[in-house]
mmCIF file with all atom_site columns, C-alpha atoms in Angstrom:
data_model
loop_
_atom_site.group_PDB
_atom_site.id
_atom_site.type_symbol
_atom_site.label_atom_id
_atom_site.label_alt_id
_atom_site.label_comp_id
_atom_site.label_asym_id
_atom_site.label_entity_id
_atom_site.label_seq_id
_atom_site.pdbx_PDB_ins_code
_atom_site.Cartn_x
_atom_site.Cartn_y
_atom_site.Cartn_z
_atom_site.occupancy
_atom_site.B_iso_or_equiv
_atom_site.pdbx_formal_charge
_atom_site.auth_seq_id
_atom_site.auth_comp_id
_atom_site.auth_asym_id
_atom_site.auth_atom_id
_atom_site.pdbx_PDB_model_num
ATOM 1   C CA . UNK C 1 1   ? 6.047   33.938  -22.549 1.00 77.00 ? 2   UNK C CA 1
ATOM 2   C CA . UNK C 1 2   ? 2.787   32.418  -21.910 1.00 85.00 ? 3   UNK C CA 1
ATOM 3   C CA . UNK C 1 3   ? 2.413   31.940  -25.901 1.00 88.00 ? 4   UNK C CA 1
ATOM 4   C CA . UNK C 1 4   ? 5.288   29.383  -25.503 1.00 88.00 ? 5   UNK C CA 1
ATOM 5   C CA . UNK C 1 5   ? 3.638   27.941  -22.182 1.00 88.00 ? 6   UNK C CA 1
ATOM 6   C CA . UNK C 1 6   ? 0.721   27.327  -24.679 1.00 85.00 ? 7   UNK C CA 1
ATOM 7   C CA . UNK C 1 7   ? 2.473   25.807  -27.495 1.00 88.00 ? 8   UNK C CA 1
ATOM 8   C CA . UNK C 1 8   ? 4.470   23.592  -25.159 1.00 86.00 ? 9   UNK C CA 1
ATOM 9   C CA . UNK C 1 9   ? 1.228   22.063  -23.210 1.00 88.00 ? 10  UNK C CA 1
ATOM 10  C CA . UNK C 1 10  ? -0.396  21.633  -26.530 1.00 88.00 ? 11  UNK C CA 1
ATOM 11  C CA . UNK C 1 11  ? 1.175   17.752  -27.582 1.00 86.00 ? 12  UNK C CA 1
ATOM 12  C CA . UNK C 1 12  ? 0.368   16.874  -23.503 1.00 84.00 ? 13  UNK C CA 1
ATOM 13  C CA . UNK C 1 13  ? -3.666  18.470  -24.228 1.00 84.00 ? 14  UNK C CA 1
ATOM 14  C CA . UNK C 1 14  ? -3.723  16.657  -27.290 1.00 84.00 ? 15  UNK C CA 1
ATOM 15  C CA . UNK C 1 15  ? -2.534  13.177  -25.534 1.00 80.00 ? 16  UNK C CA 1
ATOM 16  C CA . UNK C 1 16  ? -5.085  14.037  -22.893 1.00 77.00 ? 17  UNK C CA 1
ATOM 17  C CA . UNK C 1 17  ? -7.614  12.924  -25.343 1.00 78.00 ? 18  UNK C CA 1
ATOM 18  C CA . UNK C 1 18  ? -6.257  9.675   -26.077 1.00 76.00 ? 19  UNK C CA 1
ATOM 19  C CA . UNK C 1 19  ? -6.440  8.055   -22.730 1.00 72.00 ? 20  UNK C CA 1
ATOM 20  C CA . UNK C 1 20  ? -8.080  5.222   -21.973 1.00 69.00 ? 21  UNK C CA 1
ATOM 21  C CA . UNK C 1 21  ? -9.001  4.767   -18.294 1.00 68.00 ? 22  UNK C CA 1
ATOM 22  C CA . UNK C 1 22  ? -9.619  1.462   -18.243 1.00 64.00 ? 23  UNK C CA 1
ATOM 23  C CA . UNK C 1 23  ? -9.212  -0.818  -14.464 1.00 65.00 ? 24  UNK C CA 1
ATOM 24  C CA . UNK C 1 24  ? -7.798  -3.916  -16.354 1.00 69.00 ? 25  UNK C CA 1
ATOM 25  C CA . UNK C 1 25  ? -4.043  -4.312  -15.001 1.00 71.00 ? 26  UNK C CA 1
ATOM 26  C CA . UNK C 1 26  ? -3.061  -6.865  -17.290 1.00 72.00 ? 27  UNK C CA 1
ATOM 27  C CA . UNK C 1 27  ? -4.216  -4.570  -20.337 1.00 74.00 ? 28  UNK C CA 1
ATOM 28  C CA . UNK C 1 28  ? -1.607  -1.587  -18.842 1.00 76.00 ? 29  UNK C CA 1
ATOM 29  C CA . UNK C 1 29  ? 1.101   -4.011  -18.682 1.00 80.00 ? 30  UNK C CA 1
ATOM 30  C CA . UNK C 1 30  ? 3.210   -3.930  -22.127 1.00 81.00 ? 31  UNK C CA 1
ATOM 31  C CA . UNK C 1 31  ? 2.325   -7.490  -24.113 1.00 80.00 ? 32  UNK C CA 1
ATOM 32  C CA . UNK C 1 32  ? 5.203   -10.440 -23.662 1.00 84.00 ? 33  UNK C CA 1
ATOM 33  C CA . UNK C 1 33  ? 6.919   -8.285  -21.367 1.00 86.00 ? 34  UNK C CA 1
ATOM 34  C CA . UNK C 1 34  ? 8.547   -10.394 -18.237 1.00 88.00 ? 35  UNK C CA 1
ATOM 35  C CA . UNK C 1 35  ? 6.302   -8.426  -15.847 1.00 85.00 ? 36  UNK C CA 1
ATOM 36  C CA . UNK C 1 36  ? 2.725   -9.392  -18.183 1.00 82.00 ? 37  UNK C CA 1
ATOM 37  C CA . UNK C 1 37  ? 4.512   -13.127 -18.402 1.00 85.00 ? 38  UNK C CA 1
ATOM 38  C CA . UNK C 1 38  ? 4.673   -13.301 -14.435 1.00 85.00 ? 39  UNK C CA 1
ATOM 39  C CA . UNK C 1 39  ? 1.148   -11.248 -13.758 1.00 82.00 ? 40  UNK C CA 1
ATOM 40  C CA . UNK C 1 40  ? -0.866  -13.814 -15.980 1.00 82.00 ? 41  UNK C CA 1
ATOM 41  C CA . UNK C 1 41  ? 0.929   -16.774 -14.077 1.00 85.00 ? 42  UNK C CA 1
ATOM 42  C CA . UNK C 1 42  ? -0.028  -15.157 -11.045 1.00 83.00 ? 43  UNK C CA 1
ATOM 43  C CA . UNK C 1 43  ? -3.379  -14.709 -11.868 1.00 79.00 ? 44  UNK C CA 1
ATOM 44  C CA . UNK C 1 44  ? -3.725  -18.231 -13.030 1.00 80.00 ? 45  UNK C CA 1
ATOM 45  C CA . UNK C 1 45  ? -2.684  -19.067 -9.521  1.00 82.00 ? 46  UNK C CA 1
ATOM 46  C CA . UNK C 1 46  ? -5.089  -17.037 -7.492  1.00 78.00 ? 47  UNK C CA 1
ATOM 47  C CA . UNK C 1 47  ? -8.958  -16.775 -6.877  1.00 71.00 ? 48  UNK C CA 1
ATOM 48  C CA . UNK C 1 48  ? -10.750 -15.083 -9.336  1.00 67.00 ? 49  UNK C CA 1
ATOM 49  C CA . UNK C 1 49  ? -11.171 -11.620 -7.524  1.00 68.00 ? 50  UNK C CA 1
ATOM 50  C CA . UNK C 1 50  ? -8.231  -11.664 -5.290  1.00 72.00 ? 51  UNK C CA 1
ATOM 51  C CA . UNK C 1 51  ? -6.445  -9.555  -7.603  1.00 73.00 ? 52  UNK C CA 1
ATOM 52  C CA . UNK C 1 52  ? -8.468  -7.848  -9.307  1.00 70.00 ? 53  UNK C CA 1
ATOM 53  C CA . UNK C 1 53  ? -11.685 -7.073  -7.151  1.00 70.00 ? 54  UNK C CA 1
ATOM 54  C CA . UNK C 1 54  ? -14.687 -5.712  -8.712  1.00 69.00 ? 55  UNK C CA 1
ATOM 55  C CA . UNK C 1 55  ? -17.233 -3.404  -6.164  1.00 72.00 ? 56  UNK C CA 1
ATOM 56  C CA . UNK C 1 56  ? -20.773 -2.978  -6.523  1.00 74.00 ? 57  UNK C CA 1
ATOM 57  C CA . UNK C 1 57  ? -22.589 0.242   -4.897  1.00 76.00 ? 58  UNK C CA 1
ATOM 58  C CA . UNK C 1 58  ? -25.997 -0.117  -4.769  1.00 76.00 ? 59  UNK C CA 1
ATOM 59  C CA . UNK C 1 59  ? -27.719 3.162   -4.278  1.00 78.00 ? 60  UNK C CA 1
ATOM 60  C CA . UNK C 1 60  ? -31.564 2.553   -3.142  1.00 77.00 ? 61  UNK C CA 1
ATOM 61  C CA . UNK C 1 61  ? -32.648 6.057   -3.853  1.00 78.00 ? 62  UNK C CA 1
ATOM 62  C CA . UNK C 1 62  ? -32.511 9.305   -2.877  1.00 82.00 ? 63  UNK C CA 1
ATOM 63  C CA . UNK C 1 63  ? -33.860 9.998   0.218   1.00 83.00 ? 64  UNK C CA 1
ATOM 64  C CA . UNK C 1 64  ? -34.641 5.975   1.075   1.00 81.00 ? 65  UNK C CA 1
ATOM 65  C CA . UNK C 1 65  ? -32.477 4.384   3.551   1.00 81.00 ? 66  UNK C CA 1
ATOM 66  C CA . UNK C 1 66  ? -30.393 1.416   3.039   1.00 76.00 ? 67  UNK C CA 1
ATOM 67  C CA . UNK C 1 67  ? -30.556 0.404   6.446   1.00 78.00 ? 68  UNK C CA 1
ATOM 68  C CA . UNK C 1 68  ? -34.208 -1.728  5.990   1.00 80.00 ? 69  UNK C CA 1
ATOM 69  C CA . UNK C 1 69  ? -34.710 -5.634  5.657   1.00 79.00 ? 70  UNK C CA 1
ATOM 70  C CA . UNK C 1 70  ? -36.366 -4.874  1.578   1.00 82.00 ? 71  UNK C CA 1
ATOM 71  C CA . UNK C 1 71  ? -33.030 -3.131  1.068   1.00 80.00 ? 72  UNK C CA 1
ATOM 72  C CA . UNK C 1 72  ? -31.035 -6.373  2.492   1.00 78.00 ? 73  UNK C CA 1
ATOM 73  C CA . UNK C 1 73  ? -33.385 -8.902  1.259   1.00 82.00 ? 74  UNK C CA 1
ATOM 74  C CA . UNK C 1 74  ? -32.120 -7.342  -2.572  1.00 82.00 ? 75  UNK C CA 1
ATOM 75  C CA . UNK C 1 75  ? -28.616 -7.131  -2.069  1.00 80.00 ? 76  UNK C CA 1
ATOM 76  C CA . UNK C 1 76  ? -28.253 -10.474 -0.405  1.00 80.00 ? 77  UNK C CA 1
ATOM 77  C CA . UNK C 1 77  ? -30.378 -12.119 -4.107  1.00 83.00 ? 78  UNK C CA 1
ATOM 78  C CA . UNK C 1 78  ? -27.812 -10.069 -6.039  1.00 81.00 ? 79  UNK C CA 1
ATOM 79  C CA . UNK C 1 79  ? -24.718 -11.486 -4.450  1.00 77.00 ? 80  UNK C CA 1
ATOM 80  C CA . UNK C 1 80  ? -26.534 -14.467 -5.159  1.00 78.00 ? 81  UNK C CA 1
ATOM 81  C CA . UNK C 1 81  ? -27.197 -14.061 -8.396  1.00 81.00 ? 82  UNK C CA 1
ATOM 82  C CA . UNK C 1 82  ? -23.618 -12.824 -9.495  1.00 76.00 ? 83  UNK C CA 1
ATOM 83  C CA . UNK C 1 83  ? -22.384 -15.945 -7.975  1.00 74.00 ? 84  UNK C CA 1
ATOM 84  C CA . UNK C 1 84  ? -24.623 -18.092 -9.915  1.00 77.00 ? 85  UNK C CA 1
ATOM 85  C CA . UNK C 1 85  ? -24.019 -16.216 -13.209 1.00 75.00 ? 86  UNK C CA 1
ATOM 86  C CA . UNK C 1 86  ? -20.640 -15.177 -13.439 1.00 69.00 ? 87  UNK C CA 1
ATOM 87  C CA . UNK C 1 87  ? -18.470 -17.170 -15.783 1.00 60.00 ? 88  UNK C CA 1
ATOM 88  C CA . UNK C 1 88  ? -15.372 -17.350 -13.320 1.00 57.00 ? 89  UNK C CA 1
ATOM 89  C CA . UNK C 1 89  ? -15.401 -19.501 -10.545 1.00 62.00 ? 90  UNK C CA 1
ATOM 90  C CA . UNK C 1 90  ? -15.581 -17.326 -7.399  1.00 63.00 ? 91  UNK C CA 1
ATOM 91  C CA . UNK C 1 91  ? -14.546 -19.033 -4.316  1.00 66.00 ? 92  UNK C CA 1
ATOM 92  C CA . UNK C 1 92  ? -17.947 -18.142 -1.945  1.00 65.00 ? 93  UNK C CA 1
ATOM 93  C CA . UNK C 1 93  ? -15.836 -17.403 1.019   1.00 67.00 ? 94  UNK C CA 1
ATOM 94  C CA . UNK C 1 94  ? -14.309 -14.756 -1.147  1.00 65.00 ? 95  UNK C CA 1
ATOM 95  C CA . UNK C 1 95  ? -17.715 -12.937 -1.739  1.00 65.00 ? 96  UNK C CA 1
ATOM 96  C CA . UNK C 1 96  ? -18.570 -10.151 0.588   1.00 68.00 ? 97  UNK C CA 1
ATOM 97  C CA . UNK C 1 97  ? -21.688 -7.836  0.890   1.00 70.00 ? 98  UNK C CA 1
ATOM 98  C CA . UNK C 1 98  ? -24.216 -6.252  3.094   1.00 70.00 ? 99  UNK C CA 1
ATOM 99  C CA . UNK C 1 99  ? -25.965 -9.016  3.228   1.00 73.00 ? 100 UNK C CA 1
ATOM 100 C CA . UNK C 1 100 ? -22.874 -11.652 2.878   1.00 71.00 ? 101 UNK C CA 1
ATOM 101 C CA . UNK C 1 101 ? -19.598 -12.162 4.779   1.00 70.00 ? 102 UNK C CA 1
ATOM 102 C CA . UNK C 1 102 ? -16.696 -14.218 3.525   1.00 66.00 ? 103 UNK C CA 1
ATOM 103 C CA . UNK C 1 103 ? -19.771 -16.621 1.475   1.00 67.00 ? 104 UNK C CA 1
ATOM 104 C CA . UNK C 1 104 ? -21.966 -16.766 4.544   1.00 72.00 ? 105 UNK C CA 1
ATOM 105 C CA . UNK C 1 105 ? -25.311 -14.914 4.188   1.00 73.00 ? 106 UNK C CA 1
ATOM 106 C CA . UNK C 1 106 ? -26.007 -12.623 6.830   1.00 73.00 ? 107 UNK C CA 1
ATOM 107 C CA . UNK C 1 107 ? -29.556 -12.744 8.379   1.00 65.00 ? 108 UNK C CA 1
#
């Protein structure tokens, strides 16, 4: 009995391997489907980010605390600098951080 468990989770194992974890909606959605057709129009629609977010963690090292004004000082010139660079158009009052809320900087 558990010989035929085996050979019946086998094809499943095997199409464990072939997943792709990937955070993209549009990509999951089946191409010229209705639901891709009406998820790109939305898209086009909305502010870049609104939905599909992208996060950040910043990790300062172990055993240093976030909670100190060199800390803040570097997130705040990184939201600034993925503002700057990014090749969408982010509306600022969209952008929040530890050192930014809805596109205002924090000080």
């Amino acid at each position: 009995s558990i010989l035929i468990l085996y050979i019946l989770v086998i094809p499943l194992a095997i199409q464990c391997t072939r997943i792709d974890i990937n955070e993209d909606i549009i990509a999951s959605i089946p191409r010229g489907s209705d639901a891709g057709d009406r998820f790109k129009s939305m898209y086009a629609h909305f502010p870049a980010g609104t939905l599909s977010p992208f996060y950040i963690y910043f990790h300062p090292g172990d055993g240093k605390s976030v909670f100190n004004s060199n800390v803040f000082a570097k997130v705040g010139k990184l939201s600034e600098r993925i503002q700057k660079e990014t090749a969408c158009k982010v509306d600022k009052n969209s952008v929040s951080s530890p050192a930014y809320l809805r596109g205002k900087r924090i000080s």
